[in-house]
Short mmCIF file of C-alpha atoms and ligand atoms in Angstrom, two decimals:
data_model
loop_
_atom_site.label_atom_id
_atom_site.label_comp_id
_atom_site.label_asym_id
_atom_site.label_seq_id
_atom_site.Cartn_x
_atom_site.Cartn_y
_atom_site.Cartn_z
CA MET Y 1 -20.89 69.91 -13.06
CA GLN Y 2 -18.86 71.82 -10.51
CA LEU Y 3 -16.40 69.73 -8.55
CA SER Y 4 -16.30 70.17 -4.79
CA TYR Y 5 -13.07 71.18 -3.12
CA TRP Y 6 -12.68 67.58 -1.89
CA GLU Y 7 -13.33 65.99 -5.26
CA GLN Y 8 -10.89 68.32 -6.96
CA LYS Y 9 -8.19 67.74 -4.35
CA GLN Y 10 -8.61 63.96 -4.16
CA TYR Y 11 -8.79 63.10 -7.82
CA PHE Y 12 -7.81 65.94 -10.13
CA SER Y 13 -4.98 67.94 -8.61
CA LYS Y 14 -1.43 66.63 -9.12
CA VAL Y 15 -2.28 63.88 -11.60
CA ASP Y 16 0.79 62.15 -13.00
CA PHE Y 17 -0.76 59.79 -15.54
CA VAL Y 18 -4.17 59.66 -17.18
CA ILE Y 19 -5.31 56.72 -19.27
CA ILE Y 20 -8.39 57.11 -21.43
CA GLY Y 21 -10.32 53.82 -21.71
CA SER Y 22 -10.66 51.01 -19.16
CA GLY Y 23 -10.56 48.11 -21.63
CA ILE Y 24 -7.95 45.38 -21.55
CA VAL Y 25 -5.26 47.68 -22.99
CA GLY Y 26 -5.88 50.67 -20.71
CA LEU Y 27 -5.94 48.56 -17.54
CA ASN Y 28 -2.84 46.60 -18.52
CA ALA Y 29 -1.00 49.82 -19.30
CA ALA Y 30 -1.95 51.19 -15.87
CA ILE Y 31 -0.87 48.02 -14.05
CA GLN Y 32 2.49 47.87 -15.85
CA LEU Y 33 3.06 51.59 -15.32
CA ARG Y 34 2.61 51.11 -11.59
CA LYS Y 35 5.58 48.71 -11.56
CA GLN Y 36 7.85 51.54 -12.71
CA PHE Y 37 6.19 54.48 -10.95
CA LYS Y 38 5.47 53.22 -7.44
CA THR Y 39 4.05 56.42 -5.94
CA ALA Y 40 2.62 58.20 -8.99
CA SER Y 41 -1.07 59.06 -9.21
CA ILE Y 42 -2.57 56.97 -12.05
CA LEU Y 43 -6.10 57.72 -13.18
CA VAL Y 44 -8.05 55.59 -15.66
CA LEU Y 45 -11.03 57.43 -17.16
CA GLU Y 46 -13.89 55.46 -18.66
CA ARG Y 47 -16.92 57.06 -20.27
CA SER Y 48 -19.38 54.31 -19.34
CA PHE Y 49 -20.43 52.45 -16.16
CA LEU Y 50 -18.70 49.39 -17.66
CA PRO Y 51 -16.12 49.53 -20.46
CA TYR Y 52 -18.13 50.31 -23.57
CA GLY Y 53 -16.12 49.09 -26.53
CA ALA Y 54 -14.93 45.53 -27.02
CA SER Y 55 -13.26 44.21 -23.87
CA THR Y 56 -16.45 43.13 -22.07
CA ARG Y 57 -18.39 42.39 -25.26
CA ASN Y 58 -16.18 39.95 -27.18
CA ALA Y 59 -16.35 36.20 -27.79
CA GLY Y 60 -13.56 35.19 -25.42
CA PHE Y 61 -11.43 33.31 -27.94
CA ALA Y 62 -7.88 32.94 -26.69
CA CYS Y 63 -6.50 32.44 -30.17
CA PHE Y 64 -3.32 33.33 -32.04
CA GLY Y 65 -3.99 32.31 -35.63
CA SER Y 66 -6.03 29.91 -37.72
CA MET Y 67 -4.38 28.45 -40.82
CA THR Y 68 -6.44 30.28 -43.45
CA GLU Y 69 -5.79 33.56 -41.70
CA ILE Y 70 -2.02 33.03 -41.55
CA LEU Y 71 -1.91 31.90 -45.19
CA ASP Y 72 -3.94 34.93 -46.19
CA ASP Y 73 -1.65 37.24 -44.16
CA LEU Y 74 1.38 35.73 -45.90
CA THR Y 75 0.05 37.01 -49.23
CA ARG Y 76 -0.16 40.60 -47.91
CA MET Y 77 2.57 40.92 -45.30
CA THR Y 78 6.21 39.85 -45.11
CA GLU Y 79 6.88 36.48 -43.52
CA ASP Y 80 8.70 38.17 -40.63
CA ALA Y 81 5.75 40.46 -39.94
CA VAL Y 82 3.26 37.56 -39.99
CA TYR Y 83 5.23 35.42 -37.54
CA ALA Y 84 5.98 38.44 -35.34
CA LEU Y 85 2.22 39.02 -35.04
CA VAL Y 86 1.56 35.37 -34.20
CA GLU Y 87 4.30 35.46 -31.59
CA LYS Y 88 2.87 38.63 -30.08
CA ARG Y 89 -0.55 37.01 -29.74
CA TYR Y 90 0.89 33.84 -28.27
CA ASN Y 91 3.07 35.69 -25.77
CA GLY Y 92 0.23 38.11 -25.03
CA LEU Y 93 -1.99 35.22 -24.00
CA LEU Y 94 0.77 33.80 -21.80
CA LEU Y 95 1.16 37.19 -20.14
CA LEU Y 96 -2.60 37.55 -19.55
CA ARG Y 97 -2.75 34.09 -18.00
CA LYS Y 98 0.31 34.74 -15.81
CA LEU Y 99 -0.97 38.13 -14.68
CA LEU Y 100 -4.48 37.05 -13.70
CA GLY Y 101 -4.32 33.24 -13.34
CA ASP Y 102 -6.19 30.66 -15.41
CA VAL Y 103 -8.92 30.12 -12.80
CA ASN Y 104 -9.67 33.83 -12.55
CA ILE Y 105 -10.17 34.20 -16.29
CA GLY Y 106 -11.92 30.84 -16.83
CA TYR Y 107 -9.21 29.73 -19.25
CA GLU Y 108 -9.81 26.37 -20.92
CA GLU Y 109 -7.42 25.03 -23.56
CA LYS Y 110 -9.90 23.02 -25.59
CA GLY Y 111 -8.32 23.89 -28.91
CA GLY Y 112 -9.30 26.24 -31.71
CA TYR Y 113 -10.78 24.71 -34.83
CA GLU Y 114 -11.27 25.85 -38.37
CA VAL Y 115 -14.38 24.52 -40.07
CA PHE Y 116 -14.40 23.56 -43.77
CA THR Y 117 -17.64 22.71 -45.57
CA ASN Y 118 -18.21 21.33 -49.09
CA SER Y 119 -17.69 24.74 -50.61
CA ASP Y 120 -14.30 25.25 -48.93
CA ASP Y 121 -12.33 22.54 -50.78
CA GLU Y 122 -9.85 24.95 -52.30
CA SER Y 123 -8.85 26.64 -49.05
CA PHE Y 124 -8.76 23.27 -47.29
CA GLU Y 125 -6.31 21.91 -49.89
CA GLN Y 126 -4.13 25.01 -49.43
CA CYS Y 127 -4.07 24.39 -45.69
CA MET Y 128 -3.12 20.75 -46.08
CA ASP Y 129 -0.31 21.65 -48.49
CA ALA Y 130 1.08 24.24 -46.07
CA MET Y 131 0.53 22.43 -42.76
CA THR Y 132 3.96 20.78 -42.32
CA ASP Y 133 5.79 23.94 -43.27
CA LEU Y 134 3.71 26.14 -40.96
CA ASN Y 135 4.08 23.70 -38.06
CA THR Y 136 7.85 23.74 -38.53
CA LYS Y 137 8.03 27.53 -38.66
CA LEU Y 138 5.79 27.93 -35.61
CA LYS Y 139 8.01 25.64 -33.54
CA SER Y 140 10.17 28.64 -32.70
CA ILE Y 141 7.09 30.09 -30.95
CA VAL Y 142 4.97 27.14 -29.84
CA LYS Y 143 6.31 23.88 -28.45
CA GLY Y 144 4.81 21.07 -30.52
CA ASN Y 145 2.76 20.78 -33.69
CA THR Y 146 0.30 23.67 -33.78
CA TYR Y 147 -2.06 22.36 -36.47
CA THR Y 148 -3.49 18.90 -36.95
CA LEU Y 149 -6.27 17.53 -39.11
CA SER Y 150 -9.10 16.60 -36.76
CA ASP Y 151 -11.79 15.11 -39.01
CA PHE Y 152 -12.44 12.37 -36.47
CA GLU Y 153 -13.99 15.03 -34.19
CA ILE Y 154 -16.65 16.16 -36.69
CA SER Y 155 -19.31 13.66 -35.60
CA LYS Y 156 -18.52 14.30 -31.91
CA GLN Y 157 -19.32 17.98 -32.42
CA GLY Y 158 -22.68 17.19 -34.04
CA PHE Y 159 -22.24 19.42 -37.12
CA ASN Y 160 -24.05 19.15 -40.42
CA GLY Y 161 -22.25 19.58 -43.76
CA VAL Y 162 -18.81 19.95 -42.23
CA LYS Y 163 -16.22 18.10 -44.28
CA HIS Y 164 -13.00 18.89 -42.41
CA LEU Y 165 -11.76 20.31 -39.13
CA VAL Y 166 -8.25 21.67 -38.70
CA LYS Y 167 -7.32 22.07 -35.06
CA ASN Y 168 -4.94 24.55 -33.47
CA ASN Y 169 -3.90 22.49 -30.47
CA PHE Y 170 -2.78 25.42 -28.32
CA GLU Y 171 -5.75 27.75 -28.52
CA GLY Y 172 -8.31 28.13 -25.78
CA GLN Y 173 -11.19 30.19 -24.54
CA ILE Y 174 -11.81 32.45 -21.57
CA ASP Y 175 -14.72 33.85 -19.61
CA THR Y 176 -14.54 37.47 -20.76
CA GLY Y 177 -16.53 38.82 -17.80
CA LYS Y 178 -14.29 37.08 -15.27
CA MET Y 179 -11.17 38.30 -17.06
CA MET Y 180 -12.21 41.96 -16.99
CA HIS Y 181 -13.43 41.69 -13.40
CA ALA Y 182 -10.04 40.25 -12.37
CA LEU Y 183 -8.22 42.98 -14.27
CA VAL Y 184 -10.20 45.76 -12.57
CA LYS Y 185 -9.50 44.19 -9.17
CA LEU Y 186 -5.78 43.94 -9.91
CA ALA Y 187 -5.69 47.57 -11.00
CA GLN Y 188 -7.47 48.65 -7.82
CA ASN Y 189 -5.12 46.55 -5.68
CA ASN Y 190 -2.27 48.44 -7.34
CA ASN Y 191 -3.68 51.74 -6.14
CA ILE Y 192 -4.94 52.74 -9.58
CA THR Y 193 -8.06 54.90 -9.58
CA ILE Y 194 -10.71 54.06 -12.17
CA LEU Y 195 -13.39 56.69 -12.67
CA ASN Y 196 -16.42 55.58 -14.69
CA GLY Y 197 -18.91 57.79 -16.48
CA LEU Y 198 -16.34 60.34 -17.55
CA ASP Y 199 -16.35 60.98 -21.29
CA ILE Y 200 -13.28 62.88 -22.47
CA ILE Y 201 -14.23 65.29 -25.21
CA GLU Y 202 -11.03 67.24 -25.75
CA VAL Y 203 -7.33 67.04 -24.99
CA LYS Y 204 -4.88 69.88 -25.44
CA THR Y 205 -1.12 69.78 -25.08
CA LEU Y 206 0.40 72.37 -22.75
CA PRO Y 207 4.10 73.05 -22.13
CA ASN Y 208 4.12 70.92 -18.97
CA GLY Y 209 1.36 68.43 -19.55
CA VAL Y 210 -2.05 67.89 -21.08
CA LEU Y 211 -5.33 69.69 -20.43
CA ILE Y 212 -8.20 67.22 -20.38
CA THR Y 213 -11.78 68.36 -20.84
CA THR Y 214 -14.64 66.13 -19.75
CA ALA Y 215 -18.25 65.99 -20.94
CA ALA Y 216 -19.16 66.57 -17.29
CA GLY Y 217 -18.08 70.18 -17.80
CA PHE Y 218 -14.77 70.43 -15.97
CA SER Y 219 -11.13 70.26 -17.05
CA PHE Y 220 -7.92 69.31 -15.31
CA THR Y 221 -4.29 68.66 -16.20
CA THR Y 222 -2.06 65.61 -16.15
CA LYS Y 223 1.65 65.24 -16.75
CA LYS Y 224 1.26 62.37 -19.24
CA LEU Y 225 -1.74 61.08 -21.18
CA MET Y 226 -2.20 57.61 -22.63
CA VAL Y 227 -4.99 57.10 -25.12
CA CYS Y 228 -6.38 53.54 -25.03
CA ASN Y 229 -9.82 54.00 -26.51
CA ASN Y 230 -9.24 51.73 -29.50
CA GLY Y 231 -12.15 52.01 -31.97
CA PHE Y 232 -12.94 55.53 -30.73
CA ALA Y 233 -9.41 56.90 -31.05
CA ALA Y 234 -10.16 59.02 -34.12
CA ASN Y 235 -12.79 61.00 -32.14
CA LEU Y 236 -9.96 62.61 -30.18
CA PHE Y 237 -7.13 62.20 -32.69
CA PRO Y 238 -8.49 62.20 -36.27
CA GLN Y 239 -4.97 61.69 -37.63
CA LEU Y 240 -4.82 58.17 -36.16
CA GLU Y 241 -5.70 55.57 -38.78
CA VAL Y 242 -8.24 53.64 -36.79
CA GLN Y 243 -11.59 52.67 -38.21
CA ALA Y 244 -14.41 51.78 -35.82
CA ASN Y 245 -16.05 48.51 -36.79
CA ARG Y 246 -19.03 46.91 -35.14
CA ALA Y 247 -19.16 43.17 -34.48
CA GLN Y 248 -22.43 41.41 -33.64
CA VAL Y 249 -22.92 38.39 -31.43
CA LEU Y 250 -25.71 36.15 -30.14
CA ILE Y 251 -25.91 33.44 -27.51
CA THR Y 252 -28.43 30.61 -27.18
CA ASN Y 253 -30.11 29.49 -24.00
CA PRO Y 254 -28.55 26.34 -22.46
CA ILE Y 255 -28.95 23.31 -24.76
CA GLU Y 256 -29.39 19.89 -23.19
CA GLY Y 257 -26.68 17.46 -24.29
CA LEU Y 258 -24.77 20.13 -26.22
CA LYS Y 259 -22.05 18.45 -28.26
CA ILE Y 260 -20.02 21.45 -29.34
CA ASN Y 261 -16.83 21.73 -27.36
CA GLY Y 262 -14.16 24.28 -28.25
CA ALA Y 263 -13.71 27.49 -30.19
CA PHE Y 264 -14.41 27.44 -33.94
CA HIS Y 265 -13.69 29.71 -36.89
CA TYR Y 266 -15.60 29.53 -40.13
CA GLN Y 267 -15.14 31.29 -43.48
CA LYS Y 268 -11.73 32.82 -42.81
CA GLY Y 269 -12.81 33.89 -39.35
CA TYR Y 270 -15.74 36.01 -40.49
CA TYR Y 271 -17.83 33.72 -38.27
CA TYR Y 272 -16.78 32.33 -34.91
CA PHE Y 273 -18.60 30.19 -32.36
CA ARG Y 274 -17.88 28.36 -29.12
CA ASP Y 275 -19.54 26.61 -26.21
CA VAL Y 276 -20.00 28.50 -22.96
CA ASP Y 277 -21.99 27.38 -19.91
CA GLY Y 278 -23.88 24.80 -22.03
CA CYS Y 279 -24.85 27.44 -24.62
CA VAL Y 280 -23.49 28.35 -28.06
CA LEU Y 281 -22.07 31.84 -28.58
CA LEU Y 282 -21.86 32.82 -32.23
CA GLY Y 283 -20.57 36.04 -33.77
CA GLY Y 284 -19.58 37.52 -37.09
CA GLY Y 285 -21.21 38.36 -40.37
CA ARG Y 286 -19.48 41.73 -40.77
CA ASN Y 287 -18.69 40.68 -44.34
CA LEU Y 288 -22.41 40.73 -45.18
CA ASP Y 289 -22.44 44.52 -45.08
CA PHE Y 290 -18.98 46.02 -44.54
CA GLU Y 291 -20.29 49.54 -45.03
CA ALA Y 292 -23.06 49.34 -42.44
CA GLU Y 293 -20.78 47.65 -39.91
CA ALA Y 294 -18.03 50.29 -40.26
CA THR Y 295 -19.61 52.27 -37.46
CA GLN Y 296 -19.11 53.13 -33.82
CA GLN Y 297 -22.86 52.86 -33.17
CA PHE Y 298 -23.78 49.85 -31.06
CA GLY Y 299 -26.77 47.72 -32.05
CA VAL Y 300 -27.76 44.61 -33.98
CA THR Y 301 -29.21 44.35 -37.48
CA GLU Y 302 -31.72 41.94 -38.94
CA LYS Y 303 -29.42 41.11 -41.84
CA VAL Y 304 -26.55 39.87 -39.69
CA GLN Y 305 -28.65 38.28 -36.97
CA THR Y 306 -30.72 36.33 -39.52
CA ALA Y 307 -27.52 35.01 -41.12
CA LEU Y 308 -26.17 33.97 -37.71
CA GLU Y 309 -29.36 32.07 -36.90
CA LYS Y 310 -29.32 30.39 -40.31
CA LEU Y 311 -25.79 29.16 -39.61
CA LEU Y 312 -26.93 27.75 -36.28
CA HIS Y 313 -29.84 25.89 -37.86
CA GLU Y 314 -28.03 24.58 -40.92
CA ILE Y 315 -24.50 23.77 -39.75
CA ILE Y 316 -23.80 24.28 -36.06
CA LEU Y 317 -26.92 22.93 -34.35
CA PRO Y 318 -28.77 20.84 -36.96
CA GLN Y 319 -31.91 19.11 -35.75
CA THR Y 320 -31.49 20.70 -32.34
CA SER Y 321 -34.13 22.84 -30.82
CA PHE Y 322 -32.72 26.04 -29.34
CA THR Y 323 -33.75 29.54 -28.43
CA ILE Y 324 -31.72 32.74 -28.49
CA SER Y 325 -31.07 34.25 -25.12
CA LYS Y 326 -29.20 37.46 -25.98
CA ARG Y 327 -27.90 39.52 -28.87
CA TRP Y 328 -25.37 42.33 -28.58
CA SER Y 329 -22.59 44.16 -30.35
CA GLY Y 330 -19.17 45.58 -29.61
CA VAL Y 331 -16.93 48.04 -31.42
CA MET Y 332 -13.41 47.16 -32.54
CA GLY Y 333 -10.61 49.32 -33.92
CA LEU Y 334 -9.37 48.15 -37.33
CA GLY Y 335 -6.98 49.54 -39.93
CA ASN Y 336 -5.25 48.81 -43.21
CA THR Y 337 -2.78 46.57 -41.45
CA LYS Y 338 -3.20 44.22 -38.51
CA GLN Y 339 -0.49 45.94 -36.50
CA SER Y 340 -1.57 48.00 -33.51
CA ILE Y 341 -0.51 51.63 -33.16
CA VAL Y 342 1.66 52.07 -30.07
CA LYS Y 343 3.43 55.41 -30.22
CA GLN Y 344 4.14 58.79 -28.76
CA ILE Y 345 1.80 61.35 -30.33
CA ASP Y 346 3.51 64.42 -28.90
CA THR Y 347 5.65 65.42 -25.91
CA HIS Y 348 3.13 64.33 -23.30
CA THR Y 349 0.64 62.13 -25.14
CA TYR Y 350 0.89 58.48 -26.14
CA CYS Y 351 -1.49 55.92 -27.59
CA ALA Y 352 -2.05 52.17 -27.89
CA VAL Y 353 -4.98 51.60 -30.20
CA ARG Y 354 -6.18 49.49 -33.17
CA MET Y 355 -6.36 46.06 -31.56
CA GLY Y 356 -8.27 44.46 -34.43
CA GLY Y 357 -10.12 41.23 -33.72
CA MET Y 358 -7.52 39.76 -31.37
CA GLY Y 359 -7.28 42.20 -28.49
CA ILE Y 360 -7.67 39.47 -25.89
CA ALA Y 361 -4.51 37.93 -27.26
CA ILE Y 362 -2.40 41.04 -27.69
CA GLY Y 363 -4.01 43.45 -25.21
CA SER Y 364 -1.80 42.65 -22.23
CA LEU Y 365 1.40 42.86 -24.21
CA VAL Y 366 0.35 46.07 -25.99
CA GLY Y 367 -0.53 47.65 -22.63
CA ALA Y 368 2.90 46.67 -21.30
CA GLU Y 369 4.57 48.02 -24.45
CA LEU Y 370 2.84 51.36 -23.98
CA ALA Y 371 3.84 51.58 -20.31
CA GLN Y 372 7.46 50.85 -21.26
CA LEU Y 373 7.42 53.52 -23.98
CA VAL Y 374 6.14 56.08 -21.47
CA ALA Y 375 8.75 55.05 -18.90
CA ASP Y 376 11.56 55.17 -21.46
CA THR Y 377 10.69 58.71 -22.56
CA TYR Y 378 9.79 60.12 -19.13
CA GLU Y 379 11.88 63.05 -17.97
C1 LIG S 1 -18.03 41.08 -30.76
C2 LIG S 1 -16.55 41.04 -30.58
C3 LIG S 1 -15.92 39.80 -30.47
C4 LIG S 1 -14.55 39.73 -30.28
N1 LIG S 1 -13.98 38.52 -30.03
C5 LIG S 1 -12.67 38.45 -29.71
C6 LIG S 1 -12.11 37.21 -29.34
O1 LIG S 1 -12.80 36.21 -29.27
N2 LIG S 1 -10.78 37.16 -29.07
C7 LIG S 1 -9.99 38.29 -29.14
O2 LIG S 1 -8.78 38.20 -28.93
N3 LIG S 1 -10.53 39.49 -29.43
C8 LIG S 1 -11.85 39.59 -29.71
N4 LIG S 1 -12.39 40.79 -30.00
C9 LIG S 1 -11.52 41.99 -30.01
C10 LIG S 1 -11.16 42.44 -28.59
O3 LIG S 1 -12.30 42.39 -27.76
C11 LIG S 1 -10.62 43.86 -28.67
O4 LIG S 1 -9.54 43.89 -29.58
C12 LIG S 1 -10.13 44.38 -27.31
O5 LIG S 1 -11.10 44.20 -26.32
C13 LIG S 1 -9.75 45.84 -27.42
O6 LIG S 1 -9.41 46.31 -26.16
P1 LIG S 1 -9.11 47.84 -25.92
O7 LIG S 1 -8.80 47.99 -24.50
O8 LIG S 1 -8.11 48.31 -26.92
O9 LIG S 1 -10.44 48.59 -26.35
P2 LIG S 1 -11.89 48.63 -25.70
O10 LIG S 1 -12.18 47.41 -24.94
O11 LIG S 1 -12.83 49.00 -26.76
O12 LIG S 1 -11.75 49.80 -24.64
C14 LIG S 1 -11.76 51.15 -25.01
C15 LIG S 1 -12.53 51.89 -23.93
O13 LIG S 1 -12.41 53.29 -24.17
C16 LIG S 1 -13.61 53.89 -23.72
N5 LIG S 1 -13.68 55.20 -24.34
C17 LIG S 1 -13.80 55.47 -25.67
N6 LIG S 1 -13.79 56.79 -25.88
C18 LIG S 1 -13.68 57.38 -24.66
C19 LIG S 1 -13.62 58.73 -24.23
N7 LIG S 1 -13.65 59.75 -25.11
N8 LIG S 1 -13.53 58.99 -22.91
C20 LIG S 1 -13.48 57.97 -22.01
N9 LIG S 1 -13.53 56.68 -22.37
C21 LIG S 1 -13.62 56.38 -23.68
C22 LIG S 1 -14.68 52.93 -24.19
O14 LIG S 1 -15.89 53.12 -23.48
C23 LIG S 1 -14.02 51.58 -23.94
O15 LIG S 1 -14.39 51.02 -22.71
C24 LIG S 1 -13.77 40.92 -30.22
C25 LIG S 1 -14.39 42.15 -30.35
C26 LIG S 1 -15.78 42.22 -30.51
C27 LIG S 1 -16.43 43.55 -30.63
#
């Protein structure tokens, strides 16, 4: 494609900042950058007509940590690192809500629950033993007792075979579509240009900036580049330790008299489900075939989808007739640790990638962190 004189002049000459990826991190980085660089030209480049990664394809859990996850993390990470991560998620959610407003993101604080069945006795006992201690430690982050045993709610939710429910009283859920729509609007209102359908295939550092090459066949330069393409980061920077991982989801059609109310985790978070618009959204099953799901290819598989439906029939919606309305997948960026990578790659290039499974929670804060890093090192 050859750019016209007008296109070149309007969009690609004198670019101060380019952000690759219009997911939650890229847009937050752009919005925060604008606060420090009032007149700079800020360009967000997105390869697809909508973001094509995780930000518009997730489950919309506004969560910061279920008990089994935190206990598991405590066996692998230092205590300080575990609580720092929880705090980041909690504060990240507060920032997202403040930035966009609860109504605009469809935020509902119905609580986040962890589901324990007959075969989960051991992990349930561990949770009960640790509950008081965890609640005390989390009081420096969250006001009030985070976790409570909520067995009295099991029958209300209509489950089968569920023995215990542990509730995180401060978790909620959002409408992912509304959230991203509001974020795009806010970026545009801040004079940030978002160009969709522009796949970046190469970036090259020059003495005074970065040369960016697009799949559309033209190149241009920017003073500073921020890479926010999460699960796809290694395509441009193979040295970044980010592994693309697919996550599959399904949603039912509306179910009359649906009892389920809230956001639920099952089997250490490998499965997650919630109510939305009178339907049940269920995702997970990556643990059924780690190898096959370690991919940046979108799509759903029979193996995972069959397991998800089985879970619906046997535990989540027993004796309820339902039909599946939609199935889809998204791609996350994972790594050996749960920490995101926010750093300067070279003189003019920075990145904020590897959001793991909680990018809704940390995305706003990570975007702000990246913008601050760029501002701090800008000459
Ligand atoms: C099925 C699923 C369920 C999830 N559920 C939850 C949840 O309930 N709660 C939660 O907190 N988190 C959840 N997550 C994780 C969360 O969605 C992600 O961590 C978060 O959206 C990551 O945001 P991001 O901006 O870093 O990346 P992305 O949203 O993936 O954005 C990266 C963007 O970069 C673009 N891009 C990639 N390469 C290029 C290129 N070369 N040129 C131009 N553009 C490019 C992509 O198209 C994409 O739009 C879930 C994820 C999935 C997949």
